[in-house]
Short mmCIF file of C-alpha atoms in Angstrom, two decimals:
data_model
loop_
_atom_site.label_atom_id
_atom_site.label_comp_id
_atom_site.label_asym_id
_atom_site.label_seq_id
_atom_site.Cartn_x
_atom_site.Cartn_y
_atom_site.Cartn_z
CA MET A 1 0.10 2.35 54.28
CA ASN A 2 -3.55 1.21 53.29
CA ASN A 3 -5.94 -0.06 56.14
CA ASN A 4 -5.36 -3.47 54.47
CA ASN A 5 -1.38 -3.55 54.79
CA GLN A 6 -1.89 -1.73 58.34
CA ALA A 7 -3.24 -5.91 59.30
CA LEU A 8 -0.17 -7.52 58.09
CA VAL A 9 2.84 -4.74 59.47
CA SER A 10 1.86 -3.60 63.20
CA PRO A 11 3.54 0.02 63.37
CA ASP A 12 6.13 -1.46 66.04
CA LEU A 13 7.61 -3.77 62.90
CA VAL A 14 7.15 -0.39 60.49
CA GLN A 15 10.04 1.79 62.97
CA ALA A 16 11.91 -1.90 63.37
CA LEU A 17 12.27 -2.71 60.11
CA ASP A 18 12.34 1.59 58.28
CA ALA A 19 15.20 1.23 61.17
CA LEU A 20 17.58 -0.95 59.00
CA ASP A 21 20.38 -0.22 56.90
CA GLU A 22 18.86 -2.86 54.79
CA TRP A 23 15.96 -2.13 51.99
CA LEU A 24 13.16 -4.33 51.80
CA VAL A 25 9.76 -5.34 49.92
CA VAL A 26 7.46 -7.95 51.36
CA VAL A 27 4.89 -9.18 48.27
CA ASP A 28 1.48 -11.34 48.37
CA ALA A 29 0.29 -13.84 46.45
CA GLN A 30 0.10 -12.10 43.17
CA ALA A 31 3.49 -10.09 43.63
CA ARG A 32 1.80 -7.13 44.56
CA ILE A 33 3.91 -4.71 46.56
CA VAL A 34 1.89 -4.77 50.66
CA PHE A 35 4.89 -3.89 52.97
CA LEU A 36 8.21 -1.35 51.48
CA ASN A 37 10.73 0.53 54.28
CA GLN A 38 10.89 4.08 54.13
CA PRO A 39 14.48 3.97 52.54
CA TYR A 40 13.73 1.46 50.42
CA ALA A 41 10.69 4.15 49.25
CA HIS A 42 13.80 7.00 49.32
CA PHE A 43 16.56 5.16 47.07
CA LEU A 44 13.73 4.18 44.53
CA GLY A 45 11.74 8.10 44.79
CA LEU A 46 8.33 6.62 45.52
CA LYS A 47 6.21 7.63 48.62
CA ARG A 48 5.09 3.70 49.95
CA ASP A 49 1.87 4.35 50.27
CA GLU A 50 1.04 5.28 47.38
CA VAL A 51 3.29 1.67 45.48
CA TYR A 52 1.24 -0.28 47.83
CA GLY A 53 -1.27 -3.19 46.38
CA GLN A 54 0.74 -2.56 42.38
CA PRO A 55 2.47 -5.17 40.48
CA VAL A 56 6.09 -5.27 42.08
CA ILE A 57 7.51 -5.43 38.00
CA GLU A 58 6.64 -2.59 37.35
CA VAL A 59 7.65 -0.64 40.49
CA ILE A 60 11.41 -2.55 40.91
CA GLU A 61 13.15 -2.59 37.69
CA ASN A 62 15.09 -5.74 37.37
CA THR A 63 13.79 -7.56 40.33
CA GLN A 64 13.10 -11.06 40.76
CA MET A 65 10.46 -11.50 43.66
CA HIS A 66 7.12 -12.73 40.78
CA ARG A 67 9.48 -15.50 40.05
CA VAL A 68 9.97 -16.31 43.56
CA VAL A 69 6.80 -16.59 43.79
CA GLU A 70 5.77 -18.56 41.48
CA THR A 71 8.55 -20.35 41.40
CA GLY A 72 8.45 -21.15 45.73
CA GLN A 73 13.09 -21.14 45.66
CA PRO A 74 14.53 -18.84 47.17
CA GLU A 75 17.56 -16.86 45.10
CA LEU A 76 20.57 -14.96 47.12
CA SER A 77 22.85 -12.90 46.76
CA ARG A 78 21.47 -11.85 42.95
CA LEU A 79 23.36 -9.28 41.29
CA GLN A 80 20.53 -6.41 40.58
CA GLU A 81 20.82 -3.27 38.28
CA VAL A 82 17.57 -0.85 40.18
CA ARG A 83 18.55 3.19 38.99
CA GLY A 84 21.30 2.81 37.19
CA ARG A 85 23.50 1.03 40.56
CA HIS A 86 24.41 -2.31 41.08
CA MET A 87 23.17 -4.62 44.46
CA ILE A 88 22.57 -8.20 45.68
CA ALA A 89 19.75 -8.79 46.18
CA ASN A 90 18.13 -12.41 48.21
CA ARG A 91 14.99 -12.94 47.69
CA TYR A 92 13.00 -15.60 50.02
CA PRO A 93 9.36 -16.93 49.57
CA ILE A 94 6.37 -17.14 52.06
CA ARG A 95 4.71 -20.13 53.14
CA GLN A 96 1.64 -20.96 55.18
CA GLY A 97 0.03 -23.82 55.41
CA GLY A 98 2.67 -25.59 52.40
CA LYS A 99 1.21 -22.79 50.03
CA VAL A 100 3.15 -19.55 48.38
CA VAL A 101 0.92 -16.97 49.87
CA GLY A 102 3.98 -14.27 49.25
CA GLY A 103 7.31 -12.94 49.79
CA ILE A 104 10.42 -10.77 50.89
CA GLY A 105 12.71 -9.26 49.02
CA THR A 106 16.39 -7.51 51.15
CA VAL A 107 19.16 -5.10 49.27
CA LEU A 108 21.92 -5.26 51.22
CA PHE A 109 24.47 -2.42 51.64
CA HIS A 110 25.72 -0.33 54.08
CA ASP A 111 26.01 3.58 53.92
CA THR A 112 25.39 5.36 50.24
CA HIS A 113 29.75 5.90 50.62
CA GLU A 114 30.68 2.66 51.03
CA TRP A 115 27.96 1.67 48.89
CA ARG A 116 29.35 4.06 45.96
CA GLN A 117 32.68 2.76 46.54
CA MET A 118 31.53 -1.08 46.27
CA ASN A 119 29.76 -0.08 42.91
CA THR A 120 32.76 1.41 41.41
CA GLN A 121 34.65 -1.36 42.38
CA ILE A 122 32.29 -3.95 40.84
CA LYS A 123 32.36 -1.40 37.44
CA ALA A 124 35.74 -1.58 37.32
CA LEU A 125 36.33 -5.78 37.34
CA VAL A 126 33.58 -5.70 34.99
CA SER A 127 35.00 -3.75 32.71
CA GLU A 128 38.07 -5.60 33.18
CA LEU A 129 36.60 -9.03 33.34
CA ASP A 130 35.06 -8.39 29.28
CA PHE A 131 38.48 -7.00 28.59
CA TYR A 132 40.60 -9.74 29.83
CA ARG A 133 37.68 -11.59 28.02
CA ARG A 134 37.71 -10.45 25.01
CA ALA A 135 41.70 -9.91 24.92
CA LEU A 136 41.89 -13.89 25.61
CA ASP A 137 39.24 -14.61 22.93
CA LYS A 138 41.16 -12.35 20.36
CA GLU A 139 45.21 -13.05 21.07
CA GLN A 140 45.12 -16.77 23.12
CA THR A 141 43.08 -19.00 21.17
CA GLY A 142 42.26 -16.11 17.56
CA ALA A 143 38.31 -17.27 17.77
CA ARG A 144 36.49 -13.60 18.09
CA PHE A 145 32.95 -14.86 17.22
CA HIS A 146 30.61 -16.13 20.01
CA LEU A 147 27.10 -17.95 19.01
CA ASN A 148 25.55 -14.95 20.47
CA ASP A 149 27.35 -12.73 18.28
CA LEU A 150 25.60 -14.37 14.55
CA ILE A 151 22.57 -12.86 13.41
CA GLY A 152 19.51 -15.24 12.96
CA ARG A 153 16.99 -16.10 14.23
CA SER A 154 14.83 -18.07 11.68
CA PRO A 155 14.01 -21.60 12.28
CA GLN A 156 17.58 -23.04 10.03
CA ILE A 157 19.66 -20.41 12.34
CA GLN A 158 18.43 -21.21 15.12
CA LYS A 159 18.40 -25.20 14.41
CA VAL A 160 22.20 -25.04 13.41
CA ASN A 161 23.33 -23.46 16.73
CA GLU A 162 20.98 -25.73 18.76
CA LYS A 163 23.37 -28.56 16.53
CA ILE A 164 26.46 -26.62 17.11
CA LYS A 165 26.06 -25.85 20.43
CA LYS A 166 25.33 -29.97 21.47
CA VAL A 167 28.95 -30.98 19.62
CA ALA A 168 30.65 -28.44 20.70
CA ALA A 169 31.75 -30.24 24.50
CA GLY A 170 33.49 -33.41 22.54
CA ASP A 171 36.11 -33.94 20.87
CA ALA A 172 34.27 -35.03 17.38
CA SER A 173 35.65 -33.80 13.94
CA VAL A 174 32.90 -31.33 12.41
CA LEU A 175 32.11 -30.57 8.76
CA ILE A 176 30.75 -27.44 8.15
CA ARG A 177 29.51 -26.88 4.78
CA GLY A 178 27.47 -24.70 3.06
CA GLU A 179 27.74 -21.94 -0.02
CA SER A 180 30.98 -19.75 -0.07
CA GLY A 181 29.14 -16.51 2.79
CA THR A 182 27.25 -18.67 4.54
CA GLY A 183 29.39 -17.36 7.97
CA LYS A 184 30.84 -20.82 8.12
CA GLU A 185 34.42 -19.70 9.57
CA LEU A 186 31.85 -17.33 11.53
CA TYR A 187 30.25 -21.17 13.22
CA ALA A 188 34.13 -22.22 13.86
CA HIS A 189 34.81 -19.73 16.20
CA ALA A 190 31.18 -20.38 18.10
CA LEU A 191 32.35 -24.36 17.91
CA HIS A 192 35.83 -23.81 20.19
CA LEU A 193 35.08 -20.73 22.38
CA LEU A 194 32.49 -23.30 23.47
CA SER A 195 34.01 -26.28 23.35
CA GLU A 196 36.70 -27.35 26.61
CA ARG A 197 38.94 -26.33 24.56
CA SER A 198 38.10 -22.58 24.39
CA ARG A 199 41.33 -21.46 26.33
CA GLY A 200 43.41 -23.00 23.42
CA PRO A 201 44.35 -21.68 20.41
CA PHE A 202 42.16 -21.61 17.58
CA ILE A 203 44.31 -22.07 14.55
CA LYS A 204 43.06 -21.72 11.13
CA ILE A 205 44.07 -21.66 7.37
CA ASN A 206 42.81 -21.50 3.90
CA CYS A 207 43.43 -24.72 1.53
CA ALA A 208 42.64 -23.24 -1.12
CA ALA A 209 44.41 -20.15 -0.84
CA ILE A 210 48.23 -21.60 -0.40
CA PRO A 211 49.68 -23.53 -3.49
CA GLU A 212 50.52 -27.09 -3.14
CA ASN A 213 53.75 -27.37 -2.29
CA LEU A 214 53.60 -25.02 0.34
CA LEU A 215 50.76 -26.36 1.70
CA GLU A 216 52.43 -29.16 4.18
CA ALA A 217 55.38 -26.78 5.08
CA GLU A 218 52.17 -25.11 6.59
CA LEU A 219 50.47 -27.47 8.42
CA PHE A 220 52.82 -29.76 9.67
CA GLY A 221 55.89 -26.98 10.20
CA TYR A 222 59.42 -27.72 8.79
CA GLU A 223 62.88 -28.00 10.12
CA GLU A 224 66.15 -25.44 9.28
CA GLY A 225 67.23 -26.19 6.02
CA ALA A 226 64.68 -28.10 4.75
CA PHE A 227 64.31 -26.33 1.76
CA THR A 228 65.57 -23.87 -0.38
CA GLY A 229 64.35 -20.43 1.45
CA ALA A 230 63.31 -21.92 4.59
CA LYS A 231 63.33 -20.12 7.98
CA LYS A 232 66.69 -20.07 9.77
CA GLY A 233 65.72 -22.30 12.82
CA GLY A 234 62.61 -24.38 11.35
CA LYS A 235 59.42 -23.61 11.89
CA GLN A 236 55.83 -24.94 13.35
CA GLY A 237 52.94 -25.90 11.29
CA LYS A 238 48.88 -25.03 12.08
CA PHE A 239 49.15 -28.53 14.08
CA GLN A 240 51.46 -27.57 16.31
CA LEU A 241 50.44 -24.28 17.13
CA ALA A 242 47.01 -26.14 17.49
CA ASP A 243 47.98 -28.81 20.44
CA GLY A 244 45.57 -28.32 22.83
CA GLY A 245 43.20 -26.07 21.11
CA THR A 246 41.37 -26.19 17.98
CA LEU A 247 42.71 -26.70 13.51
CA PHE A 248 40.41 -25.06 11.22
CA LEU A 249 40.85 -26.06 7.86
CA ASP A 250 39.12 -24.17 5.52
CA GLU A 251 38.31 -24.95 2.25
CA ILE A 252 39.39 -29.24 2.71
CA GLY A 253 37.84 -30.02 -0.67
CA ASP A 254 39.50 -28.26 -2.88
CA MET A 255 43.11 -29.69 -0.56
CA PRO A 256 45.15 -32.20 -2.98
CA LEU A 257 45.09 -36.36 -2.92
CA SER A 258 49.04 -35.91 -1.88
CA MET A 259 48.03 -33.60 0.96
CA GLN A 260 44.60 -35.55 1.99
CA ALA A 261 47.28 -38.71 2.47
CA LYS A 262 49.27 -36.92 4.80
CA LEU A 263 46.47 -35.15 6.45
CA LEU A 264 44.69 -39.19 7.16
CA ARG A 265 48.43 -40.16 8.69
CA VAL A 266 47.91 -37.65 11.38
CA LEU A 267 44.34 -37.78 12.27
CA GLN A 268 45.06 -41.56 12.80
CA ASP A 269 48.34 -41.55 14.84
CA ARG A 270 47.67 -38.11 15.92
CA GLU A 271 51.03 -37.64 14.87
CA VAL A 272 53.37 -34.67 13.29
CA GLU A 273 56.40 -35.24 11.07
CA ALA A 274 57.94 -32.10 10.13
CA VAL A 275 59.37 -31.72 6.57
CA GLY A 276 63.30 -32.59 6.62
CA SER A 277 62.26 -33.86 10.27
CA ASN A 278 62.52 -37.63 11.30
CA ARG A 279 61.29 -37.48 13.93
CA LEU A 280 57.32 -37.30 15.71
CA VAL A 281 55.34 -34.89 17.13
CA LYS A 282 52.32 -35.93 19.47
CA VAL A 283 49.32 -33.63 19.00
CA ASP A 284 46.22 -32.94 20.63
CA VAL A 285 43.81 -31.24 17.60
CA ARG A 286 40.30 -31.30 17.57
CA LEU A 287 39.50 -30.82 13.73
CA VAL A 288 36.96 -28.38 12.61
CA THR A 289 37.01 -28.16 7.95
CA ALA A 290 34.64 -26.10 6.17
CA THR A 291 33.70 -27.02 2.56
CA HIS A 292 30.73 -25.11 -0.25
CA GLN A 293 32.19 -28.25 -2.67
CA PRO A 294 30.36 -31.99 -2.82
CA LEU A 295 32.35 -34.25 -1.28
CA GLU A 296 29.93 -37.28 -1.65
CA LYS A 297 30.73 -36.21 -5.51
CA ARG A 298 34.11 -35.82 -5.36
CA VAL A 299 34.78 -38.90 -3.71
CA GLU A 300 33.21 -40.53 -6.39
CA LEU A 301 35.28 -38.97 -9.35
CA GLY A 302 38.31 -39.68 -7.40
CA GLU A 303 39.40 -36.48 -6.34
CA PHE A 304 38.87 -36.70 -2.68
CA ARG A 305 39.81 -40.27 -0.51
CA GLU A 306 36.99 -41.90 1.02
CA ASP A 307 38.67 -42.79 3.95
CA LEU A 308 39.50 -39.05 4.35
CA TYR A 309 36.41 -37.86 3.78
CA TYR A 310 34.30 -39.97 6.85
CA ARG A 311 37.23 -39.33 9.13
CA ILE A 312 36.15 -35.26 9.07
CA ASN A 313 32.74 -36.07 8.75
CA VAL A 314 31.73 -37.50 12.34
CA VAL A 315 29.51 -34.50 12.41
CA SER A 316 28.19 -32.67 9.48
CA VAL A 317 26.40 -29.12 9.50
CA GLU A 318 24.63 -27.45 6.69
CA LEU A 319 24.80 -24.08 6.36
CA PRO A 320 21.20 -22.41 4.92
CA PRO A 321 21.57 -20.29 2.21
CA LEU A 322 20.55 -16.76 2.91
CA ARG A 323 17.65 -17.24 0.36
CA GLU A 324 16.54 -19.77 2.26
CA ARG A 325 16.50 -18.02 6.29
CA ARG A 326 14.94 -14.23 4.10
CA GLU A 327 13.11 -13.36 7.68
CA ASP A 328 16.71 -13.19 9.44
CA ILE A 329 17.95 -10.04 6.40
CA PRO A 330 16.02 -6.89 8.18
CA ALA A 331 17.86 -7.85 11.02
CA LEU A 332 21.84 -8.82 9.46
CA ALA A 333 21.33 -5.72 7.01
CA GLU A 334 20.50 -3.32 10.45
CA HIS A 335 22.74 -4.85 12.07
CA PHE A 336 25.53 -4.15 8.62
CA LEU A 337 24.77 -0.02 9.26
CA ASN A 338 25.32 0.47 12.56
CA ARG A 339 27.92 -1.69 12.88
CA LEU A 340 28.86 1.14 9.28
CA ALA A 341 27.12 3.69 11.58
CA ASN A 342 29.49 2.97 14.55
CA ARG A 343 32.74 3.52 12.69
CA THR A 344 32.41 6.35 10.94
CA GLY A 345 30.82 8.26 12.97
CA ARG A 346 27.50 8.24 11.10
CA ARG A 347 24.10 7.94 11.72
CA ALA A 348 23.00 4.92 10.82
CA PRO A 349 20.43 5.24 7.70
CA LYS A 350 17.27 3.32 7.29
CA LEU A 351 16.04 1.20 4.93
CA THR A 352 13.57 2.35 2.64
CA ALA A 353 10.50 -0.04 1.92
CA GLN A 354 12.19 -0.41 -1.67
CA ALA A 355 15.18 -1.52 -0.93
CA LEU A 356 14.17 -3.61 1.16
CA THR A 357 11.23 -5.69 -0.40
CA ARG A 358 14.12 -5.90 -3.00
CA MET A 359 16.92 -7.28 -0.98
CA LEU A 360 13.98 -10.01 0.46
CA GLU A 361 13.68 -10.15 -3.60
CA TYR A 362 16.83 -10.66 -4.70
CA ALA A 363 18.48 -14.07 -4.18
CA TRP A 364 22.04 -14.20 -2.97
CA PRO A 365 23.88 -16.08 -4.77
CA GLY A 366 26.58 -14.77 -2.05
CA ASN A 367 24.67 -14.96 0.65
CA VAL A 368 25.74 -13.03 4.41
CA ARG A 369 29.54 -11.56 2.39
CA GLU A 370 27.10 -10.27 -1.12
CA MET A 371 24.47 -8.88 1.77
CA GLU A 372 27.37 -7.66 4.02
CA ASN A 373 29.02 -5.31 0.88
CA ALA A 374 26.18 -4.53 -1.34
CA ILE A 375 24.65 -2.32 2.77
CA GLU A 376 28.55 -1.33 3.21
CA SER A 377 27.74 0.01 -0.80
CA ALA A 378 24.82 1.55 -0.42
CA PHE A 379 26.08 3.07 3.08
CA TYR A 380 28.73 5.30 1.36
CA LEU A 381 26.21 5.87 -1.74
CA SER A 382 23.35 7.02 0.34
CA GLN A 383 22.20 10.91 1.07
CA GLY A 384 20.51 11.54 4.93
CA HIS A 385 18.53 8.64 7.11
CA LYS A 386 17.10 6.88 4.44
CA ILE A 387 18.80 4.18 1.58
CA SER A 388 17.01 4.17 -1.21
CA LEU A 389 16.46 1.10 -4.28
CA GLN A 390 18.48 3.59 -6.10
CA ALA A 391 21.49 3.14 -3.78
CA LEU A 392 21.67 -0.31 -3.97
CA PRO A 393 24.03 -1.98 -6.49
CA ALA A 394 23.26 -2.71 -10.01
CA ALA A 395 23.76 -6.71 -9.63
CA LEU A 396 20.78 -6.22 -7.33
CA MET A 397 18.99 -4.19 -10.38
CA GLU A 398 18.86 -6.66 -12.81
CA GLY A 399 16.38 -7.68 -14.04
CA LEU A 400 14.24 -5.47 -12.07
CA GLU A 401 11.51 -4.27 -14.21
CA VAL A 402 11.56 -0.18 -13.56
CA PRO A 403 7.72 0.92 -15.52
CA GLU A 404 8.99 3.44 -18.77
CA PRO A 405 7.56 7.12 -18.17
CA VAL A 406 4.79 8.10 -19.63
CA VAL A 407 4.31 11.43 -21.80
CA TYR A 408 0.88 12.53 -21.85
CA ARG A 409 0.29 14.69 -25.07
CA GLY A 410 -3.25 16.89 -25.44
CA THR A 411 -5.11 20.05 -23.79
CA LEU A 412 -4.30 22.38 -21.15
CA LYS A 413 -6.48 20.56 -19.47
CA GLU A 414 -5.36 17.59 -20.02
CA ARG A 415 -1.71 18.44 -19.34
CA LEU A 416 -2.97 20.05 -15.76
CA ALA A 417 -4.45 17.03 -15.34
CA ALA A 418 -1.22 15.03 -15.72
CA ALA A 419 1.57 16.94 -13.94
CA GLU A 420 -1.22 17.46 -10.82
CA LYS A 421 -1.33 13.56 -10.59
CA GLN A 422 2.39 13.18 -11.62
CA ILE A 423 3.11 15.71 -8.30
CA LEU A 424 0.61 13.66 -6.54
CA GLU A 425 2.57 9.94 -7.81
CA GLU A 426 5.88 11.49 -5.86
CA ALA A 427 4.48 13.12 -2.78
CA LEU A 428 3.35 10.16 -2.32
CA LEU A 429 6.17 8.03 -3.61
CA ALA A 430 8.53 9.70 -1.42
CA CYS A 431 5.97 9.72 2.12
CA ASP A 432 6.94 6.07 1.66
CA GLY A 433 3.02 6.04 1.34
CA ASN A 434 1.65 7.71 3.90
CA ARG A 435 -1.10 10.14 2.43
CA LEU A 436 -1.59 12.67 5.43
CA LEU A 437 2.57 13.31 5.23
CA ALA A 438 1.72 13.93 1.74
CA ALA A 439 -1.03 16.37 2.59
CA LYS A 440 1.37 18.49 4.35
CA LEU A 441 3.76 18.16 2.09
CA LEU A 442 1.51 19.55 -1.30
CA GLY A 443 0.66 22.15 1.72
CA ILE A 444 -3.46 20.80 1.42
CA SER A 445 -5.84 18.82 3.39
CA LYS A 446 -6.12 15.34 3.63
CA THR A 447 -9.71 15.66 2.26
CA SER A 448 -8.69 17.62 -0.81
CA LEU A 449 -5.22 14.71 -1.15
CA TYR A 450 -8.44 11.63 -1.68
CA ASP A 451 -10.81 13.71 -3.58
CA LYS A 452 -7.44 14.23 -6.32
CA LEU A 453 -6.44 11.06 -6.02
CA ALA A 454 -10.00 9.01 -6.35
CA LYS A 455 -9.74 11.93 -9.06
CA HIS A 456 -6.61 10.35 -10.78
CA LEU A 457 -7.44 7.18 -9.87
CA LEU A 458 -4.47 6.77 -7.37
CA ASN A 459 -4.30 3.98 -5.14
CA ILE A 460 0.54 4.02 -3.76
CA ASP A 461 0.06 2.44 -0.77
CA LEU A 462 3.92 1.26 -0.01
#
């Protein structure tokens, strides 16, 4: 301990604190370490005299001592991971004359063997909890995607996320709008998992994928013998299956008018009558719908009921197309590539600057779904650790101007110069414009490379 700290902690007190089973650290008003007892220093693998005066956040990982000093609020029984071990920490501010002048933190444990047993139990419980949470999400509720699973940090997506958080707690019907491929179903999943109904079922149905004559039975169920081919014992409909949870009707804009009237009646009365039955069954369902159709236009044309439109459109969430949030493209590309790498056991490749530039320029009429398919195609067509411009699907290359190869004719000196220029261009392109790497690749000095670039008036900067 240095002289300053000896003035703060007496030798007798140091001896007493070193004898504790608890690990202890004391910081000053600037969250710098002024004392560390020997058991804690031994665990951290440090000489305590060498850490005095250092910021605590640079010495102890995941510490929150600086926050206690800043806020003046104690933190009790907080889980903290240090050097791969989970432990419970208590942190208290130290006040003098009503002013916070430092903080003291303790880590609770008994002995190494018992701590290791406890740490193993904690890890097992955390793992088990995560397993059951995901199993519950997938099997019981049917919803799999949390809001944190959705990739995007653009202002447009952040605005959507905030709106989803605000409306999730209630029971209001939500209409999710957006072009095909923008992720409407994923947001329906996230909305359900944020709601008070998250422990209930999440049932989905695509209104455009089921023939009109079967849609009623799918939604409301049917009794045995209700029609030719009816299942013995009948079948519950999606409304009955979603009781106590959320029903997601995708592509509701394509629902036939006859079914719209029946759906409206169910939403108004909260009662379902199965096909072939004369018995009404109460249902408690939150309705979330999605469409890429301009419903207002369809209402004007008489193709969608106005009363149903207002019933499902209590809260409207508009998902932006990918072309309006291009800053999310690099993160989405990395996410898709990493997922493919995990699936195949292959190292995740990176997009070259040219390929990424083209993806940023492309309009993406199919939005995120089209981008995911394009990334998957390029992943399997690429060799090595780079995805080049040429590996992207043909649709992305349409309209892209590719310069015609230049053919040089003339004297030997002129043709040698042309060949040298082409070699320089190829080297620079192979190195993504990095001149130092290009010089090494060509086996010449950086100075020689610059001289040759100046000679051929080359200025390639990728």
